[in-house]
Amino acid sequence: MQDSKGGGPVEEARRPLPPARKKASAAERYVPAAISILMVGLVFGGVIYAVTSAEQWPRIARQFFDLNAMAISFPKVLAGFWLNIQVWVVCLFGIMAWGLVLALFRSLSGPWFAPLRVFTVVYIDLFRGLPVLLLVLIFGFGIPALNLPGLPNSALFWGATAMIISYAAYSAEIFRSGIEAVHDGQWAASRALGLSQWQTMRFAILPQAIRNVVPVLLNLAVALQKDVALLSVIGVRDAVREAQIYTAQTFNYSSLIAAALLFLVATIPLARLTDYIARKDRKRRLQGVL
């Protein structure tokens, strides 16, 4: 590269190399992990010892942790849990679709869309303020009792509808936060290119907004997976209801523990996936800043 004044060649400026990482010793790598494992073992070991050494522990063990009772009730509890999973998947798709529509309604600007914005605000305020259990009871018992022509009378259908209506209010606010997090320059650039409001939302804003809120939506999915068990209060024979039926017949609560274990098997991997995606999203944002 030549000097601008006609002088000799000037060496190109090179980006400085990052400092070399100091290699951690074996003690620095393994001692903290060993201490963590030891402390976890001590804490949980102390809790287990305190519980199992209680005077009433043998009676509690027979009532709640009877392996024979778990084995007998497990097939029906598992069949009920499969119903939980099916309802969860259907509700999850319904919640995401309806919540996204509500978020779009609230994000529209202009006087022509004022009724949609008002409807969305009222909807979100109303259904976020009502407990999910109350909605399940009202929809599951009330609407089938009306015997409305052309509508199903299934408690399962209306209970799932109540879940969708309630959770969509939360997902709508999550989507709206993602939309508002997109920089205003994206709107201006899209409008400068001649895109309409809907085209701007569809092609420029929504892809970024959805990517921003994926970790939060996964947390909502984890909560929904547990709350689907609320449908048992309206007679839906899910895992919890099947466990309750066995308990009523035998006065043994081990079937409830079996149902709880099934929920944990489904929920914990999803929670770990949520943490993994959240970490990746955080790294992506930090790289964008740097």
PDB file of C-alpha atoms in Angstrom:
ATOM      1  CA  MET A   1       0.000   0.000   0.000  1.00  0.00           C
ATOM      2  CA  GLN A   2       1.457   3.392  -1.087  1.00  0.00           C
ATOM      3  CA  ASP A   3       1.624   6.496   1.097  1.00  0.00           C
ATOM      4  CA  SER A   4      -0.963   9.132   0.096  1.00  0.00           C
ATOM      5  CA  LYS A   5       1.853  11.722  -0.328  1.00  0.00           C
ATOM      6  CA  GLY A   6       3.774   9.593  -2.753  1.00  0.00           C
ATOM      7  CA  GLY A   7       6.208   8.223  -0.208  1.00  0.00           C
ATOM      8  CA  GLY A   8       7.267   4.667   0.363  1.00  0.00           C
ATOM      9  CA  PRO A   9       4.912   1.813   1.065  1.00  0.00           C
ATOM     10  CA  VAL A  10       3.020   1.953   4.285  1.00  0.00           C
ATOM     11  CA  GLU A  11       2.342  -1.268   6.109  1.00  0.00           C
ATOM     12  CA  GLU A  12      -1.388  -2.025   6.319  1.00  0.00           C
ATOM     13  CA  ALA A  13      -2.893  -1.696   9.762  1.00  0.00           C
ATOM     14  CA  ARG A  14      -3.615  -5.074  11.158  1.00  0.00           C
ATOM     15  CA  ARG A  15      -6.221  -5.885  13.736  1.00  0.00           C
ATOM     16  CA  PRO A  16      -4.457  -6.845  16.967  1.00  0.00           C
ATOM     17  CA  LEU A  17      -4.693 -10.492  17.858  1.00  0.00           C
ATOM     18  CA  PRO A  18      -6.778 -11.365  20.900  1.00  0.00           C
ATOM     19  CA  PRO A  19      -4.767 -12.203  23.989  1.00  0.00           C
ATOM     20  CA  ALA A  20      -3.944 -15.844  24.358  1.00  0.00           C
ATOM     21  CA  ARG A  21      -6.159 -17.670  26.782  1.00  0.00           C
ATOM     22  CA  LYS A  22      -4.499 -18.900  29.888  1.00  0.00           C
ATOM     23  CA  LYS A  23      -4.758 -22.649  30.115  1.00  0.00           C
ATOM     24  CA  ALA A  24      -6.429 -23.667  33.343  1.00  0.00           C
ATOM     25  CA  SER A  25      -4.670 -26.172  35.516  1.00  0.00           C
ATOM     26  CA  ALA A  26      -6.238 -29.465  36.529  1.00  0.00           C
ATOM     27  CA  ALA A  27      -6.986 -28.108  40.010  1.00  0.00           C
ATOM     28  CA  GLU A  28      -8.714 -25.036  38.583  1.00  0.00           C
ATOM     29  CA  ARG A  29     -10.841 -27.208  36.310  1.00  0.00           C
ATOM     30  CA  TYR A  30     -11.877 -30.039  38.602  1.00  0.00           C
ATOM     31  CA  VAL A  31     -11.804 -28.702  42.171  1.00  0.00           C
ATOM     32  CA  PRO A  32     -14.813 -26.317  41.771  1.00  0.00           C
ATOM     33  CA  ALA A  33     -16.847 -29.109  40.149  1.00  0.00           C
ATOM     34  CA  ALA A  34     -15.908 -31.536  42.926  1.00  0.00           C
ATOM     35  CA  ILE A  35     -16.877 -29.011  45.608  1.00  0.00           C
ATOM     36  CA  SER A  36     -20.224 -28.380  43.875  1.00  0.00           C
ATOM     37  CA  ILE A  37     -20.977 -32.109  43.721  1.00  0.00           C
ATOM     38  CA  LEU A  38     -20.002 -32.536  47.356  1.00  0.00           C
ATOM     39  CA  MET A  39     -22.187 -29.660  48.551  1.00  0.00           C
ATOM     40  CA  VAL A  40     -25.179 -30.889  46.534  1.00  0.00           C
ATOM     41  CA  GLY A  41     -24.703 -34.384  47.948  1.00  0.00           C
ATOM     42  CA  LEU A  42     -24.492 -33.083  51.511  1.00  0.00           C
ATOM     43  CA  VAL A  43     -27.594 -30.890  51.217  1.00  0.00           C
ATOM     44  CA  PHE A  44     -29.791 -33.485  49.532  1.00  0.00           C
ATOM     45  CA  GLY A  45     -28.393 -36.259  51.690  1.00  0.00           C
ATOM     46  CA  GLY A  46     -29.282 -34.276  54.807  1.00  0.00           C
ATOM     47  CA  VAL A  47     -32.818 -33.667  53.546  1.00  0.00           C
ATOM     48  CA  ILE A  48     -33.316 -37.362  52.723  1.00  0.00           C
ATOM     49  CA  TYR A  49     -31.965 -38.416  56.099  1.00  0.00           C
ATOM     50  CA  ALA A  50     -34.221 -35.944  57.932  1.00  0.00           C
ATOM     51  CA  VAL A  51     -37.303 -37.193  56.062  1.00  0.00           C
ATOM     52  CA  THR A  52     -36.603 -40.931  56.273  1.00  0.00           C
ATOM     53  CA  SER A  53     -35.669 -40.789  59.955  1.00  0.00           C
ATOM     54  CA  ALA A  54     -39.032 -39.243  60.917  1.00  0.00           C
ATOM     55  CA  GLU A  55     -41.244 -41.390  63.107  1.00  0.00           C
ATOM     56  CA  GLN A  56     -44.131 -41.448  60.603  1.00  0.00           C
ATOM     57  CA  TRP A  57     -41.949 -42.116  57.547  1.00  0.00           C
ATOM     58  CA  PRO A  58     -42.845 -45.851  57.231  1.00  0.00           C
ATOM     59  CA  ARG A  59     -46.532 -44.964  57.103  1.00  0.00           C
ATOM     60  CA  ILE A  60     -45.929 -42.184  54.552  1.00  0.00           C
ATOM     61  CA  ALA A  61     -43.822 -44.558  52.456  1.00  0.00           C
ATOM     62  CA  ARG A  62     -46.645 -47.109  52.338  1.00  0.00           C
ATOM     63  CA  GLN A  63     -49.239 -44.465  51.469  1.00  0.00           C
ATOM     64  CA  PHE A  64     -47.287 -42.499  48.841  1.00  0.00           C
ATOM     65  CA  PHE A  65     -44.363 -44.602  47.610  1.00  0.00           C
ATOM     66  CA  ASP A  66     -45.756 -48.129  47.354  1.00  0.00           C
ATOM     67  CA  LEU A  67     -44.101 -49.567  44.244  1.00  0.00           C
ATOM     68  CA  ASN A  68     -46.728 -52.289  43.926  1.00  0.00           C
ATOM     69  CA  ALA A  69     -49.544 -49.706  43.893  1.00  0.00           C
ATOM     70  CA  MET A  70     -47.622 -47.642  41.347  1.00  0.00           C
ATOM     71  CA  ALA A  71     -47.227 -50.678  39.077  1.00  0.00           C
ATOM     72  CA  ILE A  72     -50.933 -51.547  39.293  1.00  0.00           C
ATOM     73  CA  SER A  73     -52.146 -48.014  38.559  1.00  0.00           C
ATOM     74  CA  PHE A  74     -49.453 -47.150  36.019  1.00  0.00           C
ATOM     75  CA  PRO A  75     -51.150 -48.435  32.802  1.00  0.00           C
ATOM     76  CA  LYS A  76     -54.276 -46.318  33.301  1.00  0.00           C
ATOM     77  CA  VAL A  77     -52.267 -43.338  34.530  1.00  0.00           C
ATOM     78  CA  LEU A  78     -50.037 -43.617  31.453  1.00  0.00           C
ATOM     79  CA  ALA A  79     -53.088 -43.752  29.165  1.00  0.00           C
ATOM     80  CA  GLY A  80     -54.420 -40.633  30.866  1.00  0.00           C
ATOM     81  CA  PHE A  81     -51.051 -38.939  30.502  1.00  0.00           C
ATOM     82  CA  TRP A  82     -51.117 -39.610  26.753  1.00  0.00           C
ATOM     83  CA  LEU A  83     -54.374 -37.643  26.693  1.00  0.00           C
ATOM     84  CA  ASN A  84     -52.579 -34.843  28.574  1.00  0.00           C
ATOM     85  CA  ILE A  85     -49.889 -34.735  25.899  1.00  0.00           C
ATOM     86  CA  GLN A  86     -52.427 -34.656  23.067  1.00  0.00           C
ATOM     87  CA  VAL A  87     -54.372 -31.825  24.664  1.00  0.00           C
ATOM     88  CA  TRP A  88     -51.134 -29.967  25.381  1.00  0.00           C
ATOM     89  CA  VAL A  89     -50.011 -30.107  21.734  1.00  0.00           C
ATOM     90  CA  VAL A  90     -53.396 -28.991  20.394  1.00  0.00           C
ATOM     91  CA  CYS A  91     -53.669 -26.181  22.946  1.00  0.00           C
ATOM     92  CA  LEU A  92     -50.107 -25.063  22.270  1.00  0.00           C
ATOM     93  CA  PHE A  93     -50.739 -24.565  18.554  1.00  0.00           C
ATOM     94  CA  GLY A  94     -54.048 -22.833  19.254  1.00  0.00           C
ATOM     95  CA  ILE A  95     -52.467 -20.520  21.831  1.00  0.00           C
ATOM     96  CA  MET A  96     -49.585 -19.502  19.578  1.00  0.00           C
ATOM     97  CA  ALA A  97     -51.848 -18.855  16.589  1.00  0.00           C
ATOM     98  CA  TRP A  98     -54.518 -16.883  18.483  1.00  0.00           C
ATOM     99  CA  GLY A  99     -51.933 -15.027  20.571  1.00  0.00           C
ATOM    100  CA  LEU A 100     -50.074 -13.938  17.431  1.00  0.00           C
ATOM    101  CA  VAL A 101     -53.335 -12.683  15.873  1.00  0.00           C
ATOM    102  CA  LEU A 102     -54.098 -10.676  19.008  1.00  0.00           C
ATOM    103  CA  ALA A 103     -50.591  -9.189  19.010  1.00  0.00           C
ATOM    104  CA  LEU A 104     -51.015  -8.160  15.370  1.00  0.00           C
ATOM    105  CA  PHE A 105     -54.366  -6.548  16.162  1.00  0.00           C
ATOM    106  CA  ARG A 106     -52.794  -4.486  18.931  1.00  0.00           C
ATOM    107  CA  SER A 107     -49.804  -3.487  16.799  1.00  0.00           C
ATOM    108  CA  LEU A 108     -51.870  -2.104  13.909  1.00  0.00           C
ATOM    109  CA  SER A 109     -51.878   1.680  13.637  1.00  0.00           C
ATOM    110  CA  GLY A 110     -54.403   4.044  12.142  1.00  0.00           C
ATOM    111  CA  PRO A 111     -57.966   5.014  13.055  1.00  0.00           C
ATOM    112  CA  TRP A 112     -59.502   2.221  10.965  1.00  0.00           C
ATOM    113  CA  PHE A 113     -58.021  -0.410  13.253  1.00  0.00           C
ATOM    114  CA  ALA A 114     -59.070   1.233  16.527  1.00  0.00           C
ATOM    115  CA  PRO A 115     -61.873  -1.327  17.185  1.00  0.00           C
ATOM    116  CA  LEU A 116     -59.386  -4.202  16.876  1.00  0.00           C
ATOM    117  CA  ARG A 117     -56.957  -2.523  19.264  1.00  0.00           C
ATOM    118  CA  VAL A 118     -59.704  -1.855  21.830  1.00  0.00           C
ATOM    119  CA  PHE A 119     -60.984  -5.429  21.543  1.00  0.00           C
ATOM    120  CA  THR A 120     -57.469  -6.794  22.095  1.00  0.00           C
ATOM    121  CA  VAL A 121     -56.815  -4.616  25.149  1.00  0.00           C
ATOM    122  CA  VAL A 122     -60.127  -5.614  26.740  1.00  0.00           C
ATOM    123  CA  TYR A 123     -59.551  -9.285  25.910  1.00  0.00           C
ATOM    124  CA  ILE A 124     -56.056  -9.358  27.415  1.00  0.00           C
ATOM    125  CA  ASP A 125     -57.059  -7.455  30.546  1.00  0.00           C
ATOM    126  CA  LEU A 126     -60.070  -9.705  31.083  1.00  0.00           C
ATOM    127  CA  PHE A 127     -58.541 -13.132  30.556  1.00  0.00           C
ATOM    128  CA  ARG A 128     -55.223 -12.367  32.233  1.00  0.00           C
ATOM    129  CA  GLY A 129     -57.173 -11.332  35.308  1.00  0.00           C
ATOM    130  CA  LEU A 130     -59.225 -14.533  35.570  1.00  0.00           C
ATOM    131  CA  PRO A 131     -57.707 -17.733  37.018  1.00  0.00           C
ATOM    132  CA  VAL A 132     -57.318 -20.559  34.509  1.00  0.00           C
ATOM    133  CA  LEU A 133     -59.090 -22.969  36.863  1.00  0.00           C
ATOM    134  CA  LEU A 134     -62.149 -20.696  37.012  1.00  0.00           C
ATOM    135  CA  LEU A 135     -62.324 -20.507  33.220  1.00  0.00           C
ATOM    136  CA  VAL A 136     -62.003 -24.288  32.926  1.00  0.00           C
ATOM    137  CA  LEU A 137     -64.904 -24.758  35.343  1.00  0.00           C
ATOM    138  CA  ILE A 138     -67.099 -22.161  33.606  1.00  0.00           C
ATOM    139  CA  PHE A 139     -66.437 -23.469  30.101  1.00  0.00           C
ATOM    140  CA  GLY A 140     -66.316 -27.152  31.022  1.00  0.00           C
ATOM    141  CA  PHE A 141     -69.591 -27.200  32.984  1.00  0.00           C
ATOM    142  CA  GLY A 142     -71.458 -24.106  31.813  1.00  0.00           C
ATOM    143  CA  ILE A 143     -71.381 -24.243  28.015  1.00  0.00           C
ATOM    144  CA  PRO A 144     -72.238 -27.975  27.667  1.00  0.00           C
ATOM    145  CA  ALA A 145     -75.201 -27.393  30.015  1.00  0.00           C
ATOM    146  CA  LEU A 146     -76.621 -24.856  27.540  1.00  0.00           C
ATOM    147  CA  ASN A 147     -77.014 -27.521  24.823  1.00  0.00           C
ATOM    148  CA  LEU A 148     -76.384 -24.951  22.098  1.00  0.00           C
ATOM    149  CA  PRO A 149     -77.176 -26.350  18.640  1.00  0.00           C
ATOM    150  CA  GLY A 150     -74.196 -26.891  16.382  1.00  0.00           C
ATOM    151  CA  LEU A 151     -71.662 -26.818  19.221  1.00  0.00           C
ATOM    152  CA  PRO A 152     -70.043 -29.845  20.882  1.00  0.00           C
ATOM    153  CA  ASN A 153     -71.008 -30.722  24.431  1.00  0.00           C
ATOM    154  CA  SER A 154     -67.705 -32.366  25.318  1.00  0.00           C
ATOM    155  CA  ALA A 155     -66.144 -31.158  28.567  1.00  0.00           C
ATOM    156  CA  LEU A 156     -62.731 -31.961  27.091  1.00  0.00           C
ATOM    157  CA  PHE A 157     -63.343 -29.669  24.119  1.00  0.00           C
ATOM    158  CA  TRP A 158     -64.527 -26.727  26.211  1.00  0.00           C
ATOM    159  CA  GLY A 159     -61.858 -27.232  28.855  1.00  0.00           C
ATOM    160  CA  ALA A 160     -59.172 -27.100  26.169  1.00  0.00           C
ATOM    161  CA  THR A 161     -60.871 -24.029  24.685  1.00  0.00           C
ATOM    162  CA  ALA A 162     -60.685 -22.324  28.070  1.00  0.00           C
ATOM    163  CA  MET A 163     -56.950 -23.083  28.244  1.00  0.00           C
ATOM    164  CA  ILE A 164     -56.412 -21.586  24.791  1.00  0.00           C
ATOM    165  CA  ILE A 165     -58.437 -18.463  25.574  1.00  0.00           C
ATOM    166  CA  SER A 166     -56.571 -17.864  28.841  1.00  0.00           C
ATOM    167  CA  TYR A 167     -53.023 -18.585  27.702  1.00  0.00           C
ATOM    168  CA  ALA A 168     -53.454 -16.677  24.426  1.00  0.00           C
ATOM    169  CA  ALA A 169     -53.762 -13.467  26.459  1.00  0.00           C
ATOM    170  CA  TYR A 170     -50.268 -14.091  27.871  1.00  0.00           C
ATOM    171  CA  SER A 171     -48.744 -15.163  24.551  1.00  0.00           C
ATOM    172  CA  ALA A 172     -50.199 -12.056  22.868  1.00  0.00           C
ATOM    173  CA  GLU A 173     -48.275  -9.825  25.262  1.00  0.00           C
ATOM    174  CA  ILE A 174     -45.132 -11.866  24.674  1.00  0.00           C
ATOM    175  CA  PHE A 175     -45.455 -11.461  20.905  1.00  0.00           C
ATOM    176  CA  ARG A 176     -46.201  -7.749  21.320  1.00  0.00           C
ATOM    177  CA  SER A 177     -43.063  -7.268  23.400  1.00  0.00           C
ATOM    178  CA  GLY A 178     -41.060  -8.958  20.648  1.00  0.00           C
ATOM    179  CA  ILE A 179     -42.616  -6.711  18.007  1.00  0.00           C
ATOM    180  CA  GLU A 180     -41.901  -3.575  20.012  1.00  0.00           C
ATOM    181  CA  ALA A 181     -38.311  -4.702  20.604  1.00  0.00           C
ATOM    182  CA  VAL A 182     -37.568  -4.478  16.867  1.00  0.00           C
ATOM    183  CA  HIS A 183     -35.831  -1.183  16.135  1.00  0.00           C
ATOM    184  CA  ASP A 184     -37.952   1.597  14.623  1.00  0.00           C
ATOM    185  CA  GLY A 185     -35.456   1.842  11.788  1.00  0.00           C
ATOM    186  CA  GLN A 186     -36.758  -1.463  10.457  1.00  0.00           C
ATOM    187  CA  TRP A 187     -40.209   0.074  10.042  1.00  0.00           C
ATOM    188  CA  ALA A 188     -38.808   3.185   8.383  1.00  0.00           C
ATOM    189  CA  ALA A 189     -36.601   1.212   5.996  1.00  0.00           C
ATOM    190  CA  SER A 190     -39.460  -1.079   4.984  1.00  0.00           C
ATOM    191  CA  ARG A 191     -41.830   1.807   4.359  1.00  0.00           C
ATOM    192  CA  ALA A 192     -39.118   3.563   2.354  1.00  0.00           C
ATOM    193  CA  LEU A 193     -38.966   0.490   0.124  1.00  0.00           C
ATOM    194  CA  GLY A 194     -42.677   0.855  -0.550  1.00  0.00           C
ATOM    195  CA  LEU A 195     -43.920  -2.010   1.599  1.00  0.00           C
ATOM    196  CA  SER A 196     -47.383  -1.750   3.092  1.00  0.00           C
ATOM    197  CA  GLN A 197     -47.991  -2.000   6.831  1.00  0.00           C
ATOM    198  CA  TRP A 198     -48.946  -5.674   6.520  1.00  0.00           C
ATOM    199  CA  GLN A 199     -45.949  -6.474   4.267  1.00  0.00           C
ATOM    200  CA  THR A 200     -43.617  -4.716   6.683  1.00  0.00           C
ATOM    201  CA  MET A 201     -45.009  -6.715   9.574  1.00  0.00           C
ATOM    202  CA  ARG A 202     -44.890 -10.019   7.702  1.00  0.00           C
ATOM    203  CA  PHE A 203     -41.483  -9.837   6.037  1.00  0.00           C
ATOM    204  CA  ALA A 204     -39.423  -7.514   8.258  1.00  0.00           C
ATOM    205  CA  ILE A 205     -40.829  -7.331  11.785  1.00  0.00           C
ATOM    206  CA  LEU A 206     -42.394 -10.696  12.639  1.00  0.00           C
ATOM    207  CA  PRO A 207     -39.367 -12.900  11.800  1.00  0.00           C
ATOM    208  CA  GLN A 208     -37.188 -10.852  14.158  1.00  0.00           C
ATOM    209  CA  ALA A 209     -39.884 -10.545  16.822  1.00  0.00           C
ATOM    210  CA  ILE A 210     -40.591 -14.289  16.962  1.00  0.00           C
ATOM    211  CA  ARG A 211     -36.894 -15.100  17.197  1.00  0.00           C
ATOM    212  CA  ASN A 212     -36.566 -12.674  20.101  1.00  0.00           C
ATOM    213  CA  VAL A 213     -39.344 -14.278  22.156  1.00  0.00           C
ATOM    214  CA  VAL A 214     -38.744 -17.992  21.495  1.00  0.00           C
ATOM    215  CA  PRO A 215     -37.199 -18.623  24.979  1.00  0.00           C
ATOM    216  CA  VAL A 216     -40.135 -16.932  26.713  1.00  0.00           C
ATOM    217  CA  LEU A 217     -42.645 -18.883  24.617  1.00  0.00           C
ATOM    218  CA  LEU A 218     -40.932 -22.126  25.589  1.00  0.00           C
ATOM    219  CA  ASN A 219     -41.320 -21.216  29.258  1.00  0.00           C
ATOM    220  CA  LEU A 220     -45.009 -20.650  28.570  1.00  0.00           C
ATOM    221  CA  ALA A 221     -45.159 -24.112  26.967  1.00  0.00           C
ATOM    222  CA  VAL A 222     -43.647 -25.653  30.117  1.00  0.00           C
ATOM    223  CA  ALA A 223     -46.284 -23.976  32.284  1.00  0.00           C
ATOM    224  CA  LEU A 224     -49.056 -25.092  29.943  1.00  0.00           C
ATOM    225  CA  GLN A 225     -47.865 -28.696  30.047  1.00  0.00           C
ATOM    226  CA  LYS A 226     -48.500 -28.749  33.791  1.00  0.00           C
ATOM    227  CA  ASP A 227     -51.733 -26.749  33.767  1.00  0.00           C
ATOM    228  CA  VAL A 228     -53.375 -29.160  31.325  1.00  0.00           C
ATOM    229  CA  ALA A 229     -53.900 -31.337  34.424  1.00  0.00           C
ATOM    230  CA  LEU A 230     -56.543 -28.802  35.527  1.00  0.00           C
ATOM    231  CA  LEU A 231     -58.927 -30.467  33.082  1.00  0.00           C
ATOM    232  CA  SER A 232     -59.273 -33.294  35.602  1.00  0.00           C
ATOM    233  CA  VAL A 233     -61.594 -31.079  37.685  1.00  0.00           C
ATOM    234  CA  ILE A 234     -64.283 -31.254  34.965  1.00  0.00           C
ATOM    235  CA  GLY A 235     -64.114 -35.040  34.694  1.00  0.00           C
ATOM    236  CA  VAL A 236     -61.573 -35.448  31.887  1.00  0.00           C
ATOM    237  CA  ARG A 237     -59.838 -38.769  32.513  1.00  0.00           C
ATOM    238  CA  ASP A 238     -56.278 -37.591  32.225  1.00  0.00           C
ATOM    239  CA  ALA A 239     -53.334 -38.824  34.299  1.00  0.00           C
ATOM    240  CA  VAL A 240     -54.380 -36.945  37.426  1.00  0.00           C
ATOM    241  CA  ARG A 241     -57.996 -38.097  37.192  1.00  0.00           C
ATOM    242  CA  GLU A 242     -56.992 -41.730  36.691  1.00  0.00           C
ATOM    243  CA  ALA A 243     -54.687 -41.450  39.708  1.00  0.00           C
ATOM    244  CA  GLN A 244     -57.506 -39.972  41.777  1.00  0.00           C
ATOM    245  CA  ILE A 245     -59.827 -42.827  40.788  1.00  0.00           C
ATOM    246  CA  TYR A 246     -57.282 -45.390  41.955  1.00  0.00           C
ATOM    247  CA  THR A 247     -56.756 -43.456  45.187  1.00  0.00           C
ATOM    248  CA  ALA A 248     -60.511 -43.377  45.862  1.00  0.00           C
ATOM    249  CA  GLN A 249     -60.678 -47.155  45.417  1.00  0.00           C
ATOM    250  CA  THR A 250     -57.656 -48.121  47.508  1.00  0.00           C
ATOM    251  CA  PHE A 251     -57.003 -45.124  49.801  1.00  0.00           C
ATOM    252  CA  ASN A 252     -53.404 -45.227  48.579  1.00  0.00           C
ATOM    253  CA  TYR A 253     -51.803 -42.118  47.077  1.00  0.00           C
ATOM    254  CA  SER A 254     -48.953 -43.807  45.228  1.00  0.00           C
ATOM    255  CA  SER A 255     -50.790 -43.424  41.920  1.00  0.00           C
ATOM    256  CA  LEU A 256     -50.509 -39.644  42.300  1.00  0.00           C
ATOM    257  CA  ILE A 257     -46.748 -39.990  42.642  1.00  0.00           C
ATOM    258  CA  ALA A 258     -46.731 -42.066  39.459  1.00  0.00           C
ATOM    259  CA  ALA A 259     -48.607 -39.287  37.662  1.00  0.00           C
ATOM    260  CA  ALA A 260     -46.203 -36.693  39.069  1.00  0.00           C
ATOM    261  CA  LEU A 261     -43.211 -38.658  37.759  1.00  0.00           C
ATOM    262  CA  LEU A 262     -44.721 -38.759  34.276  1.00  0.00           C
ATOM    263  CA  PHE A 263     -45.159 -34.986  34.291  1.00  0.00           C
ATOM    264  CA  LEU A 264     -41.548 -34.569  35.405  1.00  0.00           C
ATOM    265  CA  VAL A 265     -40.311 -36.845  32.623  1.00  0.00           C
ATOM    266  CA  ALA A 266     -42.059 -34.600  30.101  1.00  0.00           C
ATOM    267  CA  THR A 267     -41.357 -31.226  31.717  1.00  0.00           C
ATOM    268  CA  ILE A 268     -37.688 -31.430  32.719  1.00  0.00           C
ATOM    269  CA  PRO A 269     -36.294 -32.068  29.187  1.00  0.00           C
ATOM    270  CA  LEU A 270     -38.416 -29.214  27.862  1.00  0.00           C
ATOM    271  CA  ALA A 271     -37.128 -26.949  30.624  1.00  0.00           C
ATOM    272  CA  ARG A 272     -33.524 -27.867  29.803  1.00  0.00           C
ATOM    273  CA  LEU A 273     -34.196 -27.172  26.106  1.00  0.00           C
ATOM    274  CA  THR A 274     -35.558 -23.776  27.085  1.00  0.00           C
ATOM    275  CA  ASP A 275     -32.397 -22.996  29.069  1.00  0.00           C
ATOM    276  CA  TYR A 276     -30.206 -24.093  26.144  1.00  0.00           C
ATOM    277  CA  ILE A 277     -32.051 -21.905  23.637  1.00  0.00           C
ATOM    278  CA  ALA A 278     -31.979 -18.970  26.061  1.00  0.00           C
ATOM    279  CA  ARG A 279     -28.186 -19.314  26.416  1.00  0.00           C
ATOM    280  CA  LYS A 280     -27.736 -19.424  22.644  1.00  0.00           C
ATOM    281  CA  ASP A 281     -29.949 -16.372  22.244  1.00  0.00           C
ATOM    282  CA  ARG A 282     -27.963 -14.495  24.900  1.00  0.00           C
ATOM    283  CA  LYS A 283     -24.668 -15.334  23.142  1.00  0.00           C
ATOM    284  CA  ARG A 284     -26.108 -14.184  19.820  1.00  0.00           C
ATOM    285  CA  ARG A 285     -27.135 -10.859  21.301  1.00  0.00           C
ATOM    286  CA  LEU A 286     -23.738 -10.334  22.929  1.00  0.00           C
ATOM    287  CA  GLN A 287     -21.950 -11.086  19.671  1.00  0.00           C
ATOM    288  CA  GLY A 288     -24.188  -8.551  17.935  1.00  0.00           C
ATOM    289  CA  VAL A 289     -23.228  -5.916  20.500  1.00  0.00           C
ATOM    290  CA  LEU A 290     -19.536  -6.692  20.266  1.00  0.00           C
TER     291      LEU A 290
END
